[in-house]
PDB file of C-alpha atoms and ligand atoms in Angstrom:
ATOM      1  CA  UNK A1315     115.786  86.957  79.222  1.00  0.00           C
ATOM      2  CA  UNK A1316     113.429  89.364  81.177  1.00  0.00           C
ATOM      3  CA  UNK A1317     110.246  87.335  79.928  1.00  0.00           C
ATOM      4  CA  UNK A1318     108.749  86.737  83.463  1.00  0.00           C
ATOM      5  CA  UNK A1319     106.006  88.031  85.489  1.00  0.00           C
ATOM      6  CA  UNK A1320     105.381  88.333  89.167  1.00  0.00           C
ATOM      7  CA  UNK A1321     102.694  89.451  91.887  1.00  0.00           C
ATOM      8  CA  UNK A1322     102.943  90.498  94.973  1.00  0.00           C
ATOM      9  CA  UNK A1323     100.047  88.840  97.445  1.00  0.00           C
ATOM     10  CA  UNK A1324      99.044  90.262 100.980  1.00  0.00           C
ATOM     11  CA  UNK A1325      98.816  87.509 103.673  1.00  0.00           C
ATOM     12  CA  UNK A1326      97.186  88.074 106.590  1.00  0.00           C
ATOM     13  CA  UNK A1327      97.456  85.630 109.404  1.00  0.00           C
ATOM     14  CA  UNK A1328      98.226  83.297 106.812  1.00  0.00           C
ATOM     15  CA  UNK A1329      95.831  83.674 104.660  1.00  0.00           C
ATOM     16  CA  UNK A1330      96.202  85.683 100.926  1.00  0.00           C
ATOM     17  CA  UNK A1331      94.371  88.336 100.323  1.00  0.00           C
ATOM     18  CA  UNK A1332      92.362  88.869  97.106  1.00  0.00           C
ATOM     19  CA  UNK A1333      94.437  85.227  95.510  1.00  0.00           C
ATOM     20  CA  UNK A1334      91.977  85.503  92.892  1.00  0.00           C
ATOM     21  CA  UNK A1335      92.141  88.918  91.625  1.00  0.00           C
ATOM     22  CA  UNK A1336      96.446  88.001  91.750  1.00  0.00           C
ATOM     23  CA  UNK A1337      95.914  84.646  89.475  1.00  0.00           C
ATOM     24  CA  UNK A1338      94.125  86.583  86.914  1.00  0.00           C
ATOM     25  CA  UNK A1339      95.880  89.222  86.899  1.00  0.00           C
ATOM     26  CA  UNK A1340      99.219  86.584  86.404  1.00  0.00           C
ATOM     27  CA  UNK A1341      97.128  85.172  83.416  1.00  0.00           C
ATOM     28  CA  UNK A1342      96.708  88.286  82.123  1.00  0.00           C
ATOM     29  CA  UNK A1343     100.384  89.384  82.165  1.00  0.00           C
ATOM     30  CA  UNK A1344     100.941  85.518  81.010  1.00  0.00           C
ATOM     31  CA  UNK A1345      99.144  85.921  77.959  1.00  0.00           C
ATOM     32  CA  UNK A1346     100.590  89.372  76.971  1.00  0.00           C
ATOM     33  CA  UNK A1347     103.803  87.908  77.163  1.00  0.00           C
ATOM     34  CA  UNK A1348     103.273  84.856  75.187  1.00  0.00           C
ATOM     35  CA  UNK A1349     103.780  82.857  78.054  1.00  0.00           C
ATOM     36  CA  UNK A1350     101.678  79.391  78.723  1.00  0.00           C
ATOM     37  CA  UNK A1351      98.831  80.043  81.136  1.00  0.00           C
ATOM     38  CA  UNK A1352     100.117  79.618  84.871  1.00  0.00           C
ATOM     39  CA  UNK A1353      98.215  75.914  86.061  1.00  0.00           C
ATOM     40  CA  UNK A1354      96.020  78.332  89.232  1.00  0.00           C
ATOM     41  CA  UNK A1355      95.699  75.114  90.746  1.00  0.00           C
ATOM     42  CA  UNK A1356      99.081  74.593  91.105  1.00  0.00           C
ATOM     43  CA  UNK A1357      99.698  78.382  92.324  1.00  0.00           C
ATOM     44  CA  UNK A1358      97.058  78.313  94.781  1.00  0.00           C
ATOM     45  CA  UNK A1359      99.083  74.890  95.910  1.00  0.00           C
ATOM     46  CA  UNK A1360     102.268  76.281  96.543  1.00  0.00           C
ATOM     47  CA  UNK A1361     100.782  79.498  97.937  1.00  0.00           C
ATOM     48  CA  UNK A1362      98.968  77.563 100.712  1.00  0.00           C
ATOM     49  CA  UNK A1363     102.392  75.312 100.860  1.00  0.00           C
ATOM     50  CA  UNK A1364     104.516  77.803 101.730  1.00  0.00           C
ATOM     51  CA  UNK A1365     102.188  80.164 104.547  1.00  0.00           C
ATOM     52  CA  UNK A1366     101.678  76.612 105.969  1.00  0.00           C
ATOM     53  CA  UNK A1367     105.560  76.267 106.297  1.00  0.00           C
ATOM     54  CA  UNK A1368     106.360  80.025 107.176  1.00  0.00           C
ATOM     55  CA  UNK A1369     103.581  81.242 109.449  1.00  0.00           C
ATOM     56  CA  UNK A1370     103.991  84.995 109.835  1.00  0.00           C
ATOM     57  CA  UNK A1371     101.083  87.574 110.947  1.00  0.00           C
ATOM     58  CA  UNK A1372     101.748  89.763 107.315  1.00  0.00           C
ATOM     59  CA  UNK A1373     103.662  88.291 104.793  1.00  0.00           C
ATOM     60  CA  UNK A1374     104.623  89.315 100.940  1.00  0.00           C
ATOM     61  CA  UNK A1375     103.791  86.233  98.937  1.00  0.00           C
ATOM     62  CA  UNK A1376     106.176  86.734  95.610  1.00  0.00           C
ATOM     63  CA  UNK A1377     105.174  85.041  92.689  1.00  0.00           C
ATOM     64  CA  UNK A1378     107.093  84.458  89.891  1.00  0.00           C
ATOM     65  CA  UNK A1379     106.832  82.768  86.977  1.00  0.00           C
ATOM     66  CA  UNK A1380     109.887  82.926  83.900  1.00  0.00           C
ATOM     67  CA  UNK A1381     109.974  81.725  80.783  1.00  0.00           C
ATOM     68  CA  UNK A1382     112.673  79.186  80.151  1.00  0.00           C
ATOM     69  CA  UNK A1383     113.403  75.862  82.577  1.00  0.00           C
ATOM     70  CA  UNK A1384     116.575  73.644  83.131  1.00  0.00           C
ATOM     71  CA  UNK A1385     119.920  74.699  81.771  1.00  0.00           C
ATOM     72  CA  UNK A1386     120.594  78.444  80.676  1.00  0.00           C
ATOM     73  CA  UNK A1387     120.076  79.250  77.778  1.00  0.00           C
ATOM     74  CA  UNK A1388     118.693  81.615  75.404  1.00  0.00           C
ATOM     75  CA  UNK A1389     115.322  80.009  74.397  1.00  0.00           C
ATOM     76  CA  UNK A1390     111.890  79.050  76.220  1.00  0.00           C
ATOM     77  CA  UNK A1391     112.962  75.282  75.494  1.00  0.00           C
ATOM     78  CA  UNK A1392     110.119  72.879  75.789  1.00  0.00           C
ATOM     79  CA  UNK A1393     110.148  72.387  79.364  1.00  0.00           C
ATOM     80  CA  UNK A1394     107.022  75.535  79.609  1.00  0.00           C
ATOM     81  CA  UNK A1395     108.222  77.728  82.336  1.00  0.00           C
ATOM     82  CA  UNK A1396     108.751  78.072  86.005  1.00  0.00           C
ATOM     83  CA  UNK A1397     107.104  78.732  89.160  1.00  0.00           C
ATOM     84  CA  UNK A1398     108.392  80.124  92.172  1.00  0.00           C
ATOM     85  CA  UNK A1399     106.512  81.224  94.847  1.00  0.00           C
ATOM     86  CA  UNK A1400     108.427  82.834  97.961  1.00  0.00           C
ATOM     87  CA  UNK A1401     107.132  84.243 101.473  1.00  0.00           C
ATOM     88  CA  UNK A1402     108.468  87.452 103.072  1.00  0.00           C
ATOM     89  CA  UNK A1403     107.505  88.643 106.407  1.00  0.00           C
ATOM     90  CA  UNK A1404     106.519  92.747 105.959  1.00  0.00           C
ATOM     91  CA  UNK A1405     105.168  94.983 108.307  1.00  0.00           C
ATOM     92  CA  UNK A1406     102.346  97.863 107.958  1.00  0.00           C
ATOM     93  CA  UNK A1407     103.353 100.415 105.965  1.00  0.00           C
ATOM     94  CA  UNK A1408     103.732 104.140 107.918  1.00  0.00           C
ATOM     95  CA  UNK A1409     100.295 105.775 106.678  1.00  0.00           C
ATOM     96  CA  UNK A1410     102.019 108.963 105.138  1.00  0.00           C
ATOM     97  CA  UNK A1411     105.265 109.274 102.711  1.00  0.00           C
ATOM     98  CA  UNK A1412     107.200 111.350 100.109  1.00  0.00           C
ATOM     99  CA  UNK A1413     107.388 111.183  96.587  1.00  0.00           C
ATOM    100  CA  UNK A1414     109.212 112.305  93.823  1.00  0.00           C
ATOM    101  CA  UNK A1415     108.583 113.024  90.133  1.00  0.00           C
ATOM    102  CA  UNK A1416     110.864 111.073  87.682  1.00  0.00           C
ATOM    103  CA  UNK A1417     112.152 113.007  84.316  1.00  0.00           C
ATOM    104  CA  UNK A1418     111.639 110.431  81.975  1.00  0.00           C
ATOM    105  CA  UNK A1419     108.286 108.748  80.554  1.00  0.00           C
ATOM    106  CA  UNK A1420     106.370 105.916  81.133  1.00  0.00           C
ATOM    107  CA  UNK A1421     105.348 104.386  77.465  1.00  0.00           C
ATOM    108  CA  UNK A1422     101.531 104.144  77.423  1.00  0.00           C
ATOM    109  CA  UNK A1423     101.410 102.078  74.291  1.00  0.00           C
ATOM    110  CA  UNK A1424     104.186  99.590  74.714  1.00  0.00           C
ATOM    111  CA  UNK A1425     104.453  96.223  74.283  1.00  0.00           C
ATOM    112  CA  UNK A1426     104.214  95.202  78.293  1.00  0.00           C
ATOM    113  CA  UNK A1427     102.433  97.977  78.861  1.00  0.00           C
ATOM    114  CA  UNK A1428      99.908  97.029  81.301  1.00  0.00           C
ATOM    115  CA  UNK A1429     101.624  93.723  81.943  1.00  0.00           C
ATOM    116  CA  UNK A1430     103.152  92.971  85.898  1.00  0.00           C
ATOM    117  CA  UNK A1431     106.600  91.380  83.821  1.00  0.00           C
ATOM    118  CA  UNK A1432     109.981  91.043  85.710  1.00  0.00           C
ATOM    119  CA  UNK A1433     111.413  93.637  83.246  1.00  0.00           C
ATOM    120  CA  UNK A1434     111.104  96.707  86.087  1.00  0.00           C
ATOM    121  CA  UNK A1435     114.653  97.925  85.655  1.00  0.00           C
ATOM    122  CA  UNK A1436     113.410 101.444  84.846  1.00  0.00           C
ATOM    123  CA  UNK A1437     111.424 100.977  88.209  1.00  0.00           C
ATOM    124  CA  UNK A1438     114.244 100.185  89.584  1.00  0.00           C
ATOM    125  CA  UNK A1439     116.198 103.576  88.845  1.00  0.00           C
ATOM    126  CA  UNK A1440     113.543 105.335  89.542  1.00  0.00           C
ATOM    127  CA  UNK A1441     112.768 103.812  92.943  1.00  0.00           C
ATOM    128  CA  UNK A1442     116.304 104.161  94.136  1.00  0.00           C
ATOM    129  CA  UNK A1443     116.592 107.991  92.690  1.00  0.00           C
ATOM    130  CA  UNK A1444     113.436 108.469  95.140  1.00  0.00           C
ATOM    131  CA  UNK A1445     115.734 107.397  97.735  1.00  0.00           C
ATOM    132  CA  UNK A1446     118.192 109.611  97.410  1.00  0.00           C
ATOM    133  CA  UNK A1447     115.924 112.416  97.654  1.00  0.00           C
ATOM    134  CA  UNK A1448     114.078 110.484 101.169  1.00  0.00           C
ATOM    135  CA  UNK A1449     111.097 109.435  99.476  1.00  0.00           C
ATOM    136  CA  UNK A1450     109.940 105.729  99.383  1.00  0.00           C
ATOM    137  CA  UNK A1451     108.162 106.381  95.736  1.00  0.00           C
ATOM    138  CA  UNK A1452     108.766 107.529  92.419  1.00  0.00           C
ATOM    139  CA  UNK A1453     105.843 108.802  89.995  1.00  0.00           C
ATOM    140  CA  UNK A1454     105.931 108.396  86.111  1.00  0.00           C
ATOM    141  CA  UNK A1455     104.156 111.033  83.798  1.00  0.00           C
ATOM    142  CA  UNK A1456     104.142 108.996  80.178  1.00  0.00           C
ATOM    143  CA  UNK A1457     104.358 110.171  76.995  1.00  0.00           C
ATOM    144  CA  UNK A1458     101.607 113.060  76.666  1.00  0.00           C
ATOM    145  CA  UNK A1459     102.858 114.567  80.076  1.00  0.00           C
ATOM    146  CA  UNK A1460     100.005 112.656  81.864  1.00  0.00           C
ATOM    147  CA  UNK A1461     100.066 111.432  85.555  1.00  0.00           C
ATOM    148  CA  UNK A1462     100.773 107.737  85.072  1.00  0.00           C
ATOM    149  CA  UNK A1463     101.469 105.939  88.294  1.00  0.00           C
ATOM    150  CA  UNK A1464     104.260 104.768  90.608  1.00  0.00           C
ATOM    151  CA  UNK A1465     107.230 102.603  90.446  1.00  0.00           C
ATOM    152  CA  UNK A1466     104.976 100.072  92.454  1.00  0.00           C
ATOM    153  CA  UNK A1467     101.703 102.348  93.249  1.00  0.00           C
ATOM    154  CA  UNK A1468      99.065 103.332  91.675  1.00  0.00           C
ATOM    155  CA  UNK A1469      98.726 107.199  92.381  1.00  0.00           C
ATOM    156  CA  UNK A1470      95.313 109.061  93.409  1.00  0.00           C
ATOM    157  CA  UNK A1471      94.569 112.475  93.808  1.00  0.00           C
ATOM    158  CA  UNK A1472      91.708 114.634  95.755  1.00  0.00           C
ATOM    159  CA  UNK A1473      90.927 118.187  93.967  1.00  0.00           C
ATOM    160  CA  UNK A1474      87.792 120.015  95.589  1.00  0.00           C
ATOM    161  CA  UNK A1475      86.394 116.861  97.492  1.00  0.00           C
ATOM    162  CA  UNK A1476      86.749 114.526  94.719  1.00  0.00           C
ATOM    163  CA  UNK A1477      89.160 111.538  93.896  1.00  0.00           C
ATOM    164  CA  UNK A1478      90.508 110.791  90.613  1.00  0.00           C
ATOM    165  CA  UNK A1479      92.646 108.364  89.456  1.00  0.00           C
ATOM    166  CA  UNK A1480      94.627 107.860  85.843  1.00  0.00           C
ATOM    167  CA  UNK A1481      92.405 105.637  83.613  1.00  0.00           C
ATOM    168  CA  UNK A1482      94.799 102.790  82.470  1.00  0.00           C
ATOM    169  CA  UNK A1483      95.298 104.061  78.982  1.00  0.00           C
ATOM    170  CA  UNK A1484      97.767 106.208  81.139  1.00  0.00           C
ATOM    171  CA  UNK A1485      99.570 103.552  80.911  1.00  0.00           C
ATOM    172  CA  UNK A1486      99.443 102.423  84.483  1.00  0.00           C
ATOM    173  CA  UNK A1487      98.620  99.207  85.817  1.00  0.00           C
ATOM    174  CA  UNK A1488      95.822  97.681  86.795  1.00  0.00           C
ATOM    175  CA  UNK A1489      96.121  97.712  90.697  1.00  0.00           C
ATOM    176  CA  UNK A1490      93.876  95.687  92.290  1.00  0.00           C
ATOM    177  CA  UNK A1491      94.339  97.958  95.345  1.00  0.00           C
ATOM    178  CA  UNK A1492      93.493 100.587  93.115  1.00  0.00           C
ATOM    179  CA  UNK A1493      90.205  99.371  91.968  1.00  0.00           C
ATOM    180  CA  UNK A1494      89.051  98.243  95.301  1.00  0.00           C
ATOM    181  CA  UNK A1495      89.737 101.973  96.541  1.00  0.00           C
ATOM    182  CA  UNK A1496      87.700 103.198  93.556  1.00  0.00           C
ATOM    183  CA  UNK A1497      84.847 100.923  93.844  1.00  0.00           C
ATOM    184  CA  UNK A1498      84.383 101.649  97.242  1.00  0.00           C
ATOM    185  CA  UNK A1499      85.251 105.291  97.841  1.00  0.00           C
ATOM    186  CA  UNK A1500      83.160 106.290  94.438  1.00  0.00           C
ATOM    187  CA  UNK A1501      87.321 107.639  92.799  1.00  0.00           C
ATOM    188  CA  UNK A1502      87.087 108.498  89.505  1.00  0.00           C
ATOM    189  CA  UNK A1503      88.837 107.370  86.407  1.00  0.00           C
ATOM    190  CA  UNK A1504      90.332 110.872  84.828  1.00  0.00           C
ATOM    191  CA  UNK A1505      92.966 112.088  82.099  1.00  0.00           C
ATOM    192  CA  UNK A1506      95.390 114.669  84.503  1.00  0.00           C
ATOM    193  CA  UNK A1507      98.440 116.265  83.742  1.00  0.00           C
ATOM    194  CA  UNK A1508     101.314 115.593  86.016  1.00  0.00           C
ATOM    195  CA  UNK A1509     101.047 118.956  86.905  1.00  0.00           C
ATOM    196  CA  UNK A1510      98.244 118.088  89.207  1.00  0.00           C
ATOM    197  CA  UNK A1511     100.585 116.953  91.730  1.00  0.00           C
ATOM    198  CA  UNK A1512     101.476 120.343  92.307  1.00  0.00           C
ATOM    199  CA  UNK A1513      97.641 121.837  92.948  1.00  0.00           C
ATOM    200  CA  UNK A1514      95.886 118.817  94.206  1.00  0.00           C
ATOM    201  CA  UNK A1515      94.740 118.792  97.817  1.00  0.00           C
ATOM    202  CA  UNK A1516      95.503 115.158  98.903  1.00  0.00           C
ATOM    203  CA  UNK A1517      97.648 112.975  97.018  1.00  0.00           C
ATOM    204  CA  UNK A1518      98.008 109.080  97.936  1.00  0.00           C
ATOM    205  CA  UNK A1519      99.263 105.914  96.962  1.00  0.00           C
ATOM    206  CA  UNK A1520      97.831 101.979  96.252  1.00  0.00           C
ATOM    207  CA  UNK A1521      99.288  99.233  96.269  1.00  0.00           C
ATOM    208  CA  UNK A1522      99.111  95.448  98.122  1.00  0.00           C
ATOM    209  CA  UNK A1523     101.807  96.192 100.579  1.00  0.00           C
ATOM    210  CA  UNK A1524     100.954  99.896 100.739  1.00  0.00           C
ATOM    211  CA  UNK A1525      97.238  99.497 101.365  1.00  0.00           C
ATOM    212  CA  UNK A1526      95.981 103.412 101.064  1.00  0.00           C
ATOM    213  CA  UNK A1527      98.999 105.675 102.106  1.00  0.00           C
ATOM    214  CA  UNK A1528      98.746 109.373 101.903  1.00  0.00           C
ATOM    215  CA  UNK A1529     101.581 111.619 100.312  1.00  0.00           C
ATOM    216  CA  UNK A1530     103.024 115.003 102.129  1.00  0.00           C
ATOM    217  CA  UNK A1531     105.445 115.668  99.924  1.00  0.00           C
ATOM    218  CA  UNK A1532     106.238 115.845  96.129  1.00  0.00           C
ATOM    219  CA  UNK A1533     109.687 116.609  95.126  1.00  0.00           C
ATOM    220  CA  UNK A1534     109.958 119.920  97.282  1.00  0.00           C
ATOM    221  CA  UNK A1535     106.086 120.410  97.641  1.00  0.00           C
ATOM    222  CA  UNK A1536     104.954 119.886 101.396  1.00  0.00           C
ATOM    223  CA  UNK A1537     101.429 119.070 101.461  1.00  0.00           C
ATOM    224  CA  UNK A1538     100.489 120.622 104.428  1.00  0.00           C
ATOM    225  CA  UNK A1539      97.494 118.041 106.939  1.00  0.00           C
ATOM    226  CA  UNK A1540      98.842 114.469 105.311  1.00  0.00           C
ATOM    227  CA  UNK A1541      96.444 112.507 105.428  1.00  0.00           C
ATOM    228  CA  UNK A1542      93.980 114.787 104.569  1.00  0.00           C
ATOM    229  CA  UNK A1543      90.539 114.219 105.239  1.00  0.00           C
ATOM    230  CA  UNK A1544      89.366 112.176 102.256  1.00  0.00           C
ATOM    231  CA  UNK A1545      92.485 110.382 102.409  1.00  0.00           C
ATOM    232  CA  UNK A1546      91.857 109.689 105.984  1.00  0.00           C
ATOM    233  CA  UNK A1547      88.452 108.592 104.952  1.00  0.00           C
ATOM    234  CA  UNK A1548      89.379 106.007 101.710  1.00  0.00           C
ATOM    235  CA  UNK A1549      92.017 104.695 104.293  1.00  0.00           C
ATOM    236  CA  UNK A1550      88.968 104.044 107.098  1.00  0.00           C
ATOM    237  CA  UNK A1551      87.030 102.260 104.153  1.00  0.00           C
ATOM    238  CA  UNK A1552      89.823 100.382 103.119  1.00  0.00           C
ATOM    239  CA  UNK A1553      90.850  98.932 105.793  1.00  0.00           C
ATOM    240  CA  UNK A1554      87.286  98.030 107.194  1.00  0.00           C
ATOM    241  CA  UNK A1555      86.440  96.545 103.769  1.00  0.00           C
ATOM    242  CA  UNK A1556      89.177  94.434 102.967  1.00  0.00           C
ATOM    243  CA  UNK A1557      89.415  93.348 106.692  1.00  0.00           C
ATOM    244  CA  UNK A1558      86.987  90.630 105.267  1.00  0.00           C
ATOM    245  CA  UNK A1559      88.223  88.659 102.925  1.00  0.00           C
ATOM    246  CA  UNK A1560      87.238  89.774  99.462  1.00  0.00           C
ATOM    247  CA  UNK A1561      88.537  86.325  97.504  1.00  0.00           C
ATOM    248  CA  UNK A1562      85.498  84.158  96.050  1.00  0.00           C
TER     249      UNK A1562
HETATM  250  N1  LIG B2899     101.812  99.819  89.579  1.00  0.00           N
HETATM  251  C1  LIG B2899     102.889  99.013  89.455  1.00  0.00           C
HETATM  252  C2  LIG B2899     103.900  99.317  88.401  1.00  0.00           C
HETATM  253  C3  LIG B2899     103.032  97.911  90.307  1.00  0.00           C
HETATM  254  O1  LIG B2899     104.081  97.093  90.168  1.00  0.00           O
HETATM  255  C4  LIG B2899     102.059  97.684  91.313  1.00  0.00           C
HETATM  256  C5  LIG B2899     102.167  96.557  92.245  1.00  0.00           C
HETATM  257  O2  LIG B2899     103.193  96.081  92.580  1.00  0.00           O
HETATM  258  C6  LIG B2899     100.974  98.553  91.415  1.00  0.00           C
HETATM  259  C7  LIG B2899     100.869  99.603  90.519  1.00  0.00           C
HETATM  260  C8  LIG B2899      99.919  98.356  92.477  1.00  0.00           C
HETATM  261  O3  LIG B2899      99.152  97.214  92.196  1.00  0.00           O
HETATM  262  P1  LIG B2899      98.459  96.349  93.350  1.00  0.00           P
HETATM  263  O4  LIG B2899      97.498  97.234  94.050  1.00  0.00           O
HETATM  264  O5  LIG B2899      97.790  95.254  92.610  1.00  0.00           O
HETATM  265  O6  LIG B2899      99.549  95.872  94.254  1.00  0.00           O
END
């Protein structure tokens, strides 16, 4: 009945990147949801299982973990839920893309707001109207016409030398790609009105399959030297930092 959740987990030459930052975040959304807490030993079990069975040198580890178990049926039952964890070979992403801006709002004060659930059909519109229009992304303003984030992205911006990001009462997730970025590039956390796509000087994406990727173009807005410099710069740190592996 929609009541799942999901990551998405980086592995690199086999190995999962930032596992732990993924399992809490799955807790997190777990608990929002009502669900039982995921057993992390048991994720971290079939993670290893199945990059053991399917070496690849980068791979999408999908998680996902639905209420319900057994026959279909309406109700959670009393079975708990299910794990699945699947491996998908992926390749690195191209380091600039479009965007577009979607015309409806992302709900900063809903119930799964905040919460990686299974429920992305919106996403899923949005993502494929982005298509049409030769972009890989779409970008959500929510209710009070502020930048929110992507369909699967966090979003960043760069206005006179400094980056800001939405803070999450935006409504946007918490992308762990997006906090390493702002830890280590210094980003900051700030209220901006979707508007600011059209002014900002460098615009770029987040995410665990998108590492840093810069934006030149939103809707018909050609941003002119994609990546930019301080783009060019948080994608240097990135991928120097998280070339070791971050997970405890
Ligand atoms: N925002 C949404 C809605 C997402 O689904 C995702 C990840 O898939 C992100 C942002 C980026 O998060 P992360 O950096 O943890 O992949």
């Amino acid at each position: 009945m929609g009541d799942g959740i999901f990551e998405t987990v980086k592995a690199v030459a086999g190995r999962p990147f930032a596992l732990t930052r993924h399992l809490d975040r799955l807790t997190r959304s777990a608990r929002g949801l009502g669900l039982p807490d995921p057993d992390l030993d048991e994720v971290r079990r079939a993670c290893a299982a199945v990059l053991e069975a399917n070496p690849v040198p980068l791979g999408r580890l999908r998680l996902t973990y639905t209420g319900g178990h057994g026959p279909l049926g309406s109700d959670r039952g009393d079975k708990g839920p299910t794990l699945v964890v699947a491996l998908g070979e992926t390749v690195r992403r191209p380091d600039t893309t479009a965007v577009v801006t979607v015309p409806w709002t992302r709900n900063e004060r809903g119930a799964l707001t905040g919460l990686k659930t299974t429920s992305y059909a919106e996403n899923v519109v949005a993502l494929a109207r982005a298509h049409e229009h030769g972009a890989t992304e779409a970008l959500f303003g929510n209710t009070v016409g502020a930048l929110c984030e992507g369909t699967g992205s966090n979003v960043f911006v760069v206005l006179d030398g400094e980056i800001h990001t939405p803070p999450l009462h935006s409504g946007c997730l918490a992308g762990i790609t997006r906090r390493l970025v702002a830890e280590w590039t210094g980003a900051k956390e700030t209220d901006l009105p979707l508007d600011v796509l059209r002014e900002a000087d460098e615009i770029f994406l987040t995410s665990t399959l998108r590492d840093v990727q810069a934006v030149h173009r939103v809707d018909d807005r050609e941003l002119s030297a994609a990546p930019g410099p301080v783009t060019a710069k948080a994608m240097r740190i990135f991928d120097e930092r998280s070339a070791a592996d971050i997970d405890p």
